[in-house]
Coordinates of C-alpha atoms and ligand atoms in Angstrom, one line a residue:
X57 CA 111.0 77.6 92.9
X58 CA 112.9 80.8 93.6
X59 CA 110.2 82.5 95.7
X60 CA 110.9 79.9 98.4
X61 CA 112.8 80.8 101.4
X62 CA 116.0 79.0 102.2
X63 CA 117.1 81.7 104.7
X64 CA 113.9 82.3 106.8
X65 CA 114.6 83.0 110.4
X66 CA 112.6 81.5 113.2
X67 CA 109.3 83.0 114.1
X68 CA 109.8 86.4 115.7
X69 CA 107.6 89.3 116.5
X70 CA 106.9 92.1 113.9
X71 CA 108.0 95.8 114.6
X72 CA 104.8 97.0 116.1
X73 CA 105.6 99.3 119.1
X74 CA 102.9 98.9 121.8
X75 CA 101.2 96.0 120.1
X76 CA 102.2 93.3 122.7
X77 CA 99.5 93.7 125.3
X78 CA 96.5 93.8 122.9
X79 CA 93.4 91.7 124.0
X80 CA 93.1 89.6 120.9
X81 CA 89.9 87.9 122.1
X82 CA 88.1 91.2 122.4
X83 CA 89.4 92.5 119.0
X84 CA 88.4 89.3 117.2
X85 CA 84.9 89.4 118.7
X86 CA 84.5 93.0 117.6
X87 CA 85.8 92.1 114.1
X88 CA 83.4 89.2 114.1
X89 CA 80.4 91.4 114.6
X90 CA 81.4 94.0 112.0
X91 CA 82.5 91.4 109.4
X92 CA 84.8 92.0 106.4
X93 CA 84.7 95.2 104.4
X94 CA 81.7 94.8 102.1
X95 CA 83.8 96.0 99.1
X96 CA 85.8 92.9 99.4
X97 CA 83.0 90.4 99.7
X98 CA 81.1 92.3 96.8
X99 CA 84.3 91.9 94.5
X100 CA 84.9 88.3 95.5
X101 CA 81.7 86.5 96.8
X102 CA 82.7 84.0 99.4
X103 CA 85.6 86.0 100.7
X104 CA 83.7 86.5 104.0
X105 CA 86.4 86.9 106.7
X106 CA 89.4 89.2 107.0
X107 CA 92.2 86.7 106.4
X108 CA 93.3 84.3 103.6
X109 CA 96.0 81.8 102.7
X110 CA 98.9 83.5 101.0
X111 CA 100.8 82.3 97.9
X112 CA 103.5 80.1 99.0
X113 CA 105.8 78.6 96.3
X114 CA 106.2 74.9 96.7
X115 CA 103.4 74.7 99.3
X116 CA 100.1 76.4 98.4
X117 CA 99.0 73.8 95.8
X118 CA 95.3 72.6 95.4
X119 CA 95.8 70.1 98.2
X120 CA 97.0 72.7 100.8
X121 CA 94.2 75.1 99.7
X122 CA 91.5 72.5 100.0
X123 CA 92.5 71.6 103.4
X124 CA 92.8 75.1 104.5
X125 CA 89.2 75.8 103.1
X126 CA 87.8 72.8 105.0
X127 CA 89.2 74.5 108.2
X128 CA 87.5 77.8 107.5
X129 CA 89.9 79.7 105.1
X130 CA 87.7 82.0 103.0
X131 CA 90.0 82.6 100.1
X132 CA 93.4 81.4 98.7
X133 CA 96.1 82.6 96.4
X134 CA 98.2 80.4 94.1
X135 CA 102.0 80.6 94.3
X136 CA 103.5 82.9 91.7
X137 CA 103.5 81.6 88.2
X138 CA 105.9 82.9 85.6
X139 CA 104.2 84.5 82.6
X140 CA 106.6 82.8 80.2
X141 CA 106.1 79.4 81.6
X142 CA 102.3 79.9 81.3
X143 CA 102.7 81.0 77.7
X144 CA 105.0 78.1 76.9
X145 CA 102.3 75.7 78.1
X146 CA 104.3 74.8 81.2
X147 CA 107.5 73.7 79.5
X148 CA 111.2 74.6 80.1
X149 CA 112.7 77.6 81.7
X150 CA 114.3 75.4 84.3
X151 CA 116.0 77.8 86.6
X152 CA 113.7 80.7 85.7
X153 CA 110.7 78.6 86.6
X154 CA 108.7 79.1 89.8
X155 CA 105.6 77.2 90.8
X156 CA 104.6 74.0 89.0
X157 CA 101.7 74.9 86.8
X158 CA 99.9 71.6 87.5
X159 CA 99.9 72.2 91.2
X160 CA 98.1 75.5 90.7
X161 CA 95.1 74.4 88.7
X162 CA 91.9 75.0 90.6
X163 CA 91.3 71.9 92.7
X164 CA 87.6 71.4 91.7
X165 CA 84.4 73.2 92.7
X166 CA 85.5 73.5 96.4
X167 CA 88.7 75.4 95.5
X168 CA 87.0 78.8 95.3
X169 CA 87.4 81.7 95.6
X170 CA 90.9 81.5 94.1
X171 CA 93.2 84.2 93.2
X172 CA 96.0 83.3 90.6
X173 CA 99.3 85.0 91.0
X174 CA 101.5 85.9 88.0
X175 CA 105.0 87.3 87.7
X176 CA 107.1 88.4 84.8
X177 CA 109.4 90.9 83.0
X178 CA 107.3 92.1 80.1
X179 CA 104.0 93.9 80.2
X180 CA 102.6 92.2 77.2
X181 CA 103.6 88.7 78.3
X182 CA 102.1 89.4 81.6
X183 CA 98.9 90.5 80.0
X184 CA 98.7 87.6 77.6
X185 CA 99.5 85.1 80.6
X186 CA 96.6 86.7 82.5
X187 CA 94.2 86.4 79.7
X188 CA 95.2 82.7 79.3
X189 CA 94.5 82.1 83.0
X190 CA 91.2 83.9 82.8
X191 CA 90.1 82.1 79.6
X192 CA 91.4 78.7 80.8
X193 CA 93.0 78.0 77.4
X194 CA 90.1 78.7 75.2
X195 CA 92.8 79.4 72.4
X196 CA 95.8 77.4 71.3
X197 CA 99.2 78.0 73.1
X198 CA 100.4 79.5 69.9
X199 CA 97.6 82.2 69.9
X200 CA 98.5 83.2 73.5
X201 CA 102.2 83.5 72.5
X202 CA 101.1 85.7 69.6
X203 CA 99.3 87.9 72.1
X204 CA 102.5 88.3 73.9
X205 CA 104.4 89.0 70.7
X206 CA 107.1 86.7 71.8
X207 CA 108.5 86.6 68.3
X208 CA 110.0 90.0 68.4
X209 CA 112.4 91.5 70.8
X210 CA 110.0 92.7 73.6
X211 CA 112.7 94.7 75.5
X212 CA 113.2 96.9 72.5
X213 CA 109.6 98.0 72.4
X214 CA 108.5 101.2 74.0
X215 CA 106.2 100.9 77.1
X216 CA 102.8 101.5 75.7
X217 CA 100.3 102.0 78.6
X218 CA 102.0 104.2 81.0
X219 CA 100.0 106.6 83.3
X220 CA 101.2 108.8 86.0
X221 CA 100.0 108.4 89.6
X222 CA 97.2 110.8 88.9
X223 CA 95.9 108.5 86.2
X224 CA 96.9 110.7 83.2
X225 CA 98.1 108.5 80.4
X226 CA 101.8 109.5 79.7
X227 CA 102.8 106.6 77.3
X228 CA 102.3 106.8 73.6
X229 CA 99.1 104.9 73.2
X230 CA 98.0 104.5 70.4
X231 CA 101.6 105.0 69.2
X232 CA 101.9 108.1 67.0
X233 CA 103.5 106.2 64.1
X234 CA 100.5 103.8 63.8
X235 CA 100.1 100.2 64.8
X236 CA 102.1 97.3 63.4
X237 CA 100.1 94.2 62.2
X238 CA 101.1 92.4 65.3
X239 CA 99.9 95.2 67.5
X240 CA 96.6 95.4 65.6
X241 CA 96.1 91.7 66.3
X242 CA 97.1 92.1 69.9
X243 CA 94.6 95.0 70.4
X244 CA 91.8 93.2 68.7
X245 CA 92.3 90.1 70.7
X246 CA 92.4 92.1 74.0
X247 CA 89.3 94.0 73.1
X248 CA 87.6 90.7 72.3
X249 CA 88.6 89.4 75.7
X250 CA 87.5 92.5 77.5
X251 CA 84.0 92.2 75.9
X252 CA 83.6 88.5 76.8
X253 CA 81.0 87.9 79.5
X254 CA 82.9 86.9 82.7
X255 CA 83.4 83.2 82.3
X256 CA 85.4 82.8 85.5
X257 CA 86.0 79.2 85.1
X258 CA 88.8 78.8 87.5
X259 CA 90.1 81.9 88.9
X260 CA 88.2 84.9 90.5
X261 CA 91.1 87.3 90.5
X262 CA 94.5 88.1 89.0
X263 CA 97.3 89.0 91.5
X264 CA 100.4 90.6 90.0
X265 CA 103.6 89.7 92.0
X266 CA 105.8 92.7 92.7
X267 CA 107.3 91.1 95.8
X268 CA 109.2 87.9 95.2
X269 CA 113.0 88.4 95.8
X270 CA 113.9 86.0 93.1
X271 CA 117.1 87.0 91.2
X272 CA 116.9 88.9 87.9
X273 CA 117.3 86.7 84.8
X274 CA 119.3 88.3 81.8
X275 CA 119.2 91.5 83.8
X276 CA 115.4 91.7 83.5
X277 CA 113.4 92.8 86.6
X278 CA 110.6 90.6 87.8
X279 CA 108.8 90.2 91.1
X280 CA 110.1 92.5 93.8
X281 CA 112.8 94.0 91.5
X282 CA 110.1 95.9 89.9
X283 CA 110.0 98.1 93.0
X284 CA 113.4 99.5 92.0
X285 CA 112.0 100.4 88.5
X286 CA 108.6 102.0 89.1
X287 CA 108.1 103.0 85.4
X288 CA 108.2 99.3 84.4
X289 CA 106.2 98.3 87.4
X290 CA 103.4 100.6 86.4
X291 CA 103.5 99.5 82.8
X292 CA 102.9 95.8 83.8
X293 CA 100.2 96.8 86.2
X294 CA 98.5 98.9 83.3
X295 CA 99.0 96.1 80.7
X296 CA 97.5 93.3 83.0
X297 CA 94.5 95.6 84.0
X298 CA 93.8 96.6 80.5
X299 CA 93.8 92.9 79.2
X300 CA 91.7 91.3 81.9
X301 CA 87.9 91.7 81.7
X302 CA 86.6 94.5 83.8
X303 CA 84.5 92.3 86.0
X304 CA 87.5 90.4 87.2
X305 CA 89.5 92.1 89.9
X306 CA 93.2 92.6 89.6
X307 CA 95.2 92.9 92.7
X308 CA 98.9 93.3 93.5
X309 CA 101.3 91.9 96.0
X310 CA 104.3 94.2 96.9
X311 CA 107.0 94.5 99.5
X312 CA 107.2 97.7 101.6
X313 CA 110.2 98.8 99.5
X314 CA 113.1 97.3 97.5
X315 CA 115.5 98.4 100.3
X316 CA 115.7 101.0 103.0
X317 CA 117.0 103.9 101.0
X318 CA 114.9 107.1 100.5
X319 CA 115.1 106.6 96.8
X320 CA 113.4 103.2 97.0
X321 CA 110.9 104.5 99.5
X322 CA 109.8 107.0 96.9
X323 CA 109.6 104.4 94.2
X324 CA 107.2 102.3 96.3
X325 CA 105.2 105.5 96.9
X326 CA 104.9 106.2 93.2
X327 CA 103.8 102.6 92.4
X328 CA 101.4 102.5 95.3
X329 CA 99.9 105.9 94.5
X330 CA 99.1 104.7 91.0
X331 CA 97.2 101.6 91.9
X332 CA 93.6 102.8 92.4
X333 CA 93.7 104.9 89.3
X334 CA 94.8 102.0 87.2
X335 CA 92.0 100.0 88.7
X336 CA 93.7 97.6 91.3
X337 CA 91.1 96.4 93.7
X338 CA 93.6 96.0 96.5
X339 CA 97.2 95.5 97.4
X340 CA 98.8 93.0 99.8
X341 CA 101.9 94.6 101.3
X342 CA 104.6 92.3 102.8
X343 CA 106.2 94.5 105.4
X344 CA 109.8 93.5 104.7
X345 CA 112.0 94.9 102.0
X346 CA 112.9 92.8 99.0
X347 CA 116.5 92.8 100.2
X348 CA 115.4 91.4 103.5
X349 CA 113.9 88.4 101.7
X350 CA 112.4 86.5 104.6
X351 CA 115.0 87.6 107.3
X352 CA 114.3 89.7 110.3
X353 CA 111.1 91.4 111.4
X354 CA 108.5 92.8 109.2
X355 CA 107.4 96.4 109.9
X356 CA 103.7 96.6 110.9
X357 CA 104.4 100.3 111.8
X358 CA 104.9 100.8 108.0
X359 CA 101.5 99.2 107.2
X360 CA 99.9 101.3 109.9
X361 CA 101.3 104.5 108.3
X362 CA 100.4 103.3 104.8
X363 CA 96.7 102.6 105.8
X364 CA 96.5 106.1 107.4
X365 CA 97.9 107.8 104.4
X366 CA 95.6 105.9 101.9
X367 CA 92.3 105.7 103.7
X368 CA 90.3 104.9 100.5
X369 CA 92.5 102.0 99.4
X370 CA 91.9 98.5 100.4
X371 CA 95.2 97.2 101.9
X372 CA 96.0 93.6 103.1
X373 CA 98.9 93.0 105.4
X374 CA 101.6 90.3 105.3
X375 CA 104.6 89.4 107.4
X376 CA 105.1 87.8 110.9
X377 CA 101.7 86.1 111.2
X378 CA 102.7 83.1 113.1
X379 CA 99.6 82.3 115.1
X380 CA 95.9 83.2 115.1
X381 CA 96.5 86.1 117.6
X382 CA 98.7 87.9 115.1
X383 CA 95.8 87.9 112.6
X384 CA 93.8 90.1 114.9
X385 CA 96.9 92.0 116.3
X386 CA 97.8 93.0 112.8
X387 CA 94.2 94.1 111.9
X388 CA 93.9 96.2 115.1
X389 CA 97.4 97.7 115.0
X390 CA 97.7 98.5 111.4
X391 CA 94.1 98.9 110.2
X392 CA 94.6 96.6 107.2
X393 CA 91.4 95.1 105.7
X394 CA 92.7 91.6 105.7
X395 CA 95.6 89.6 106.7
X396 CA 97.7 87.2 104.5
X397 CA 98.6 84.1 106.4
X398 CA 101.8 82.6 105.0
X399 CA 104.3 80.5 107.0
X400 CA 101.9 80.4 109.9
X401 CA 99.5 78.2 108.1
X402 CA 102.0 75.5 106.7
X403 CA 101.0 72.3 108.6
X404 CA 98.5 74.4 110.6
X405 CA 95.2 74.7 108.8
X406 CA 93.6 75.1 112.3
X407 CA 94.8 78.8 112.4
X408 CA 91.7 79.4 110.1
X409 CA 89.2 77.6 112.3
X410 CA 90.7 79.3 115.3
X411 CA 90.2 82.7 113.7
X412 CA 86.6 81.9 113.0
X413 CA 86.2 80.7 116.7
X414 CA 87.6 83.9 118.0
X415 CA 85.4 86.0 115.8
X416 CA 82.4 84.2 117.2
X417 CA 83.5 85.1 120.7
X418 CA 85.0 81.7 121.6
X419 CA 88.4 80.6 122.6
X420 CA 90.6 79.3 119.9
X421 CA 90.7 75.5 120.1
X422 CA 93.9 73.5 119.7
X423 CA 93.7 70.5 117.3
X424 CA 93.1 67.2 119.1
X425 CA 95.3 64.2 118.0
X426 CA 92.4 62.8 116.2
X427 CA 91.9 66.1 114.3
X428 CA 95.5 66.1 113.4
X429 CA 95.3 62.7 112.1
X430 CA 92.1 63.5 110.0
X431 CA 93.8 66.6 108.5
X432 CA 97.1 64.8 107.7
X433 CA 95.2 62.0 106.0
X434 CA 93.0 64.5 104.1
X435 CA 96.1 66.5 103.0
X436 CA 97.9 63.4 101.8
X437 CA 94.9 61.9 100.0
X438 CA 94.0 65.0 98.2
X439 CA 97.6 65.6 97.2
X440 CA 97.8 62.1 95.8
X441 CA 94.5 62.5 93.9
X442 CA 95.6 65.9 92.5
X443 CA 99.0 64.9 91.5
X444 CA 98.0 61.6 90.1
X445 CA 95.8 63.5 87.6
X446 CA 99.0 64.9 86.2
X447 CA 102.5 63.4 86.4
X448 CA 103.6 62.6 89.9
X449 CA 103.6 59.1 91.2
X450 CA 103.0 58.1 94.8
X451 CA 106.6 58.2 95.7
X452 CA 107.1 61.8 94.4
X453 CA 103.9 62.9 96.3
X454 CA 105.0 61.2 99.4
X455 CA 108.4 62.8 99.3
X456 CA 106.8 66.2 98.7
X457 CA 104.5 65.6 101.6
X458 CA 107.6 65.3 104.1
X459 CA 107.8 69.1 104.4
X460 CA 104.2 69.2 105.4
X461 CA 104.6 66.3 107.8
X462 CA 107.4 68.0 109.6
X463 CA 105.3 71.2 110.1
X464 CA 102.2 69.2 111.1
X465 CA 104.4 67.5 113.8
X466 CA 104.7 70.7 115.7
X467 CA 101.2 70.1 117.2
X468 CA 102.1 66.8 118.6
X469 CA 103.7 66.1 122.0
X470 CA 106.1 63.8 120.3
X471 CA 106.9 66.3 117.5
X472 CA 110.7 65.8 117.4
X473 CA 110.3 62.0 117.0
X474 CA 107.7 62.5 114.3
X475 CA 109.8 65.0 112.4
X476 CA 112.7 62.5 112.2
X477 CA 110.3 59.8 110.9
X478 CA 108.8 62.1 108.3
X479 CA 112.3 62.7 106.7
X480 CA 112.2 59.1 105.2
X481 CA 108.6 58.9 104.0
X482 CA 108.4 57.8 100.4
X483 CA 105.1 55.9 100.2
X484 CA 101.5 56.2 101.2
X485 CA 102.0 53.3 103.4
X486 CA 104.8 55.0 105.3
X487 CA 102.8 58.1 105.8
X488 CA 99.8 56.1 107.1
X489 CA 102.2 54.0 109.2
X490 CA 103.4 57.1 111.0
X491 CA 99.8 58.2 111.6
X492 CA 98.9 54.8 113.0
X493 CA 101.8 54.8 115.3
X494 CA 101.5 58.3 116.7
X495 CA 98.1 59.6 115.9
X496 CA 96.1 56.5 116.7
X497 CA 94.7 54.0 114.2
Ligands
FMN201 C1 108.4 79.2 101.0 C2 107.8 80.6 100.6 C3 107.2 80.7 99.4 C4 106.6 81.9 99.0 N1 106.0 82.1 97.8 C5 105.3 83.1 97.5 C6 104.6 83.3 96.4 O1 104.6 82.4 95.4 N2 103.8 84.4 96.1 C7 103.8 85.4 97.2 O2 103.1 86.4 96.9 N3 104.4 85.3 98.2 C8 105.2 84.2 98.5 N4 105.8 84.1 99.7 C9 105.7 85.2 100.7 C10 104.5 84.9 101.6 O3 103.3 85.0 101.0 C11 104.5 86.1 102.7 O4 104.3 87.3 102.1 C12 105.8 86.1 103.5 O5 106.2 84.7 104.0 C13 105.7 86.9 104.8 O6 104.7 86.4 105.7 P1 105.2 85.5 107.0 O7 106.3 86.3 107.6 O8 103.9 85.5 107.8 O9 105.5 84.2 106.5 C14 106.5 83.0 100.0 C15 107.1 82.8 101.2 C16 107.8 81.6 101.6 C17 108.4 81.5 102.9

């Protein structure tokens, strides 16, 4: 689960000079009356408010998403799924593996709209993985692997679909020396997919991860490392967009740069400038560098500058959103079209309810003890129901829920005591026992 943060710092304010004194109530009410940018709700019906639950490896599974939605969250993103794991049907790749595939299947009819995030090192593997997600396994695993041409040496193939930032195709497509048999099959399959009427069974959107600070494997870039290799990043973006049916939006998650050198800033610019011509609906920009991982402040001033320089792009912001007030501060200060709520919503689904309350001109209400109990029971029960369908038993689910319990405890006056108790939870009975003891039976 390499996207996870083992080194995150405690909540701290973002770099946003002059942002401290903003009147978030007035800002929220104004946003409430104008609503979300209509381009967004047209692309993804149901995405009706300018915030959403971020991809969070190890957290944002179907259970967390459903709890968030029941508290007013209008849209969710899955954690990053590795293309190779998807193509292999979820097996293997131990250390290279990210999210657990089973935790990311759509959690029933209520778990929409849902954006699935993919990450990988080879344009064709990424394209085939995206097709597989959209089709929801209409073909055999073998067919999807064939689409990705995993039998040959992918890294020795030239990049096929390259375009420059102005949209001009600069890569050799179709290749001047003709197609190989495999390439012909690939092209035919992709074309067939593109013509298929939009059967959006599970996911309404494909999000390409160019942000995760996960280490390279076998010297191959993936996630945020692509920000140091713009040509490859653009090839991946191209390949995925070309493979996915036109009616399904493709989006991208990036960091503000790989690091703070001028060279990397230029790389970001090159990738970002290419997005609309390739056909990406929006970009979520995490305003930390890849090198920063999750340490130190995010730079909202960078987001503000980016929004000003790309007035026609839809841009979402991420980084240092710890409470409902930061949702509205970020929108007002930076001009982003929506805010990605990440660590600020772990064990805190009320942030979404509070955002809706503020948009309706009301004060944000803190969760009562009874509401905390209800949400914690709901989260545990859904988690158990979802994971039982697959492979986890009650004990594994209970252990997994400890990290949520610890976060939920922050809302309780006896939070420190509850946190200590949560550490030992290994059964549904123990979870409910803590609820009965501290949250009323
Ligand atoms: C534990 C953890 C897991 C994450 N996993 C993902 C992921 O799978 N996909 C993704 O796009 N971002 C992931 N992120 C990044 C967050 O979505 C977000 O961009 C980042 O935490 C900055 O926002 P924050 O400072 O408000 O938490 C993860 C972050 C954390 C802390």
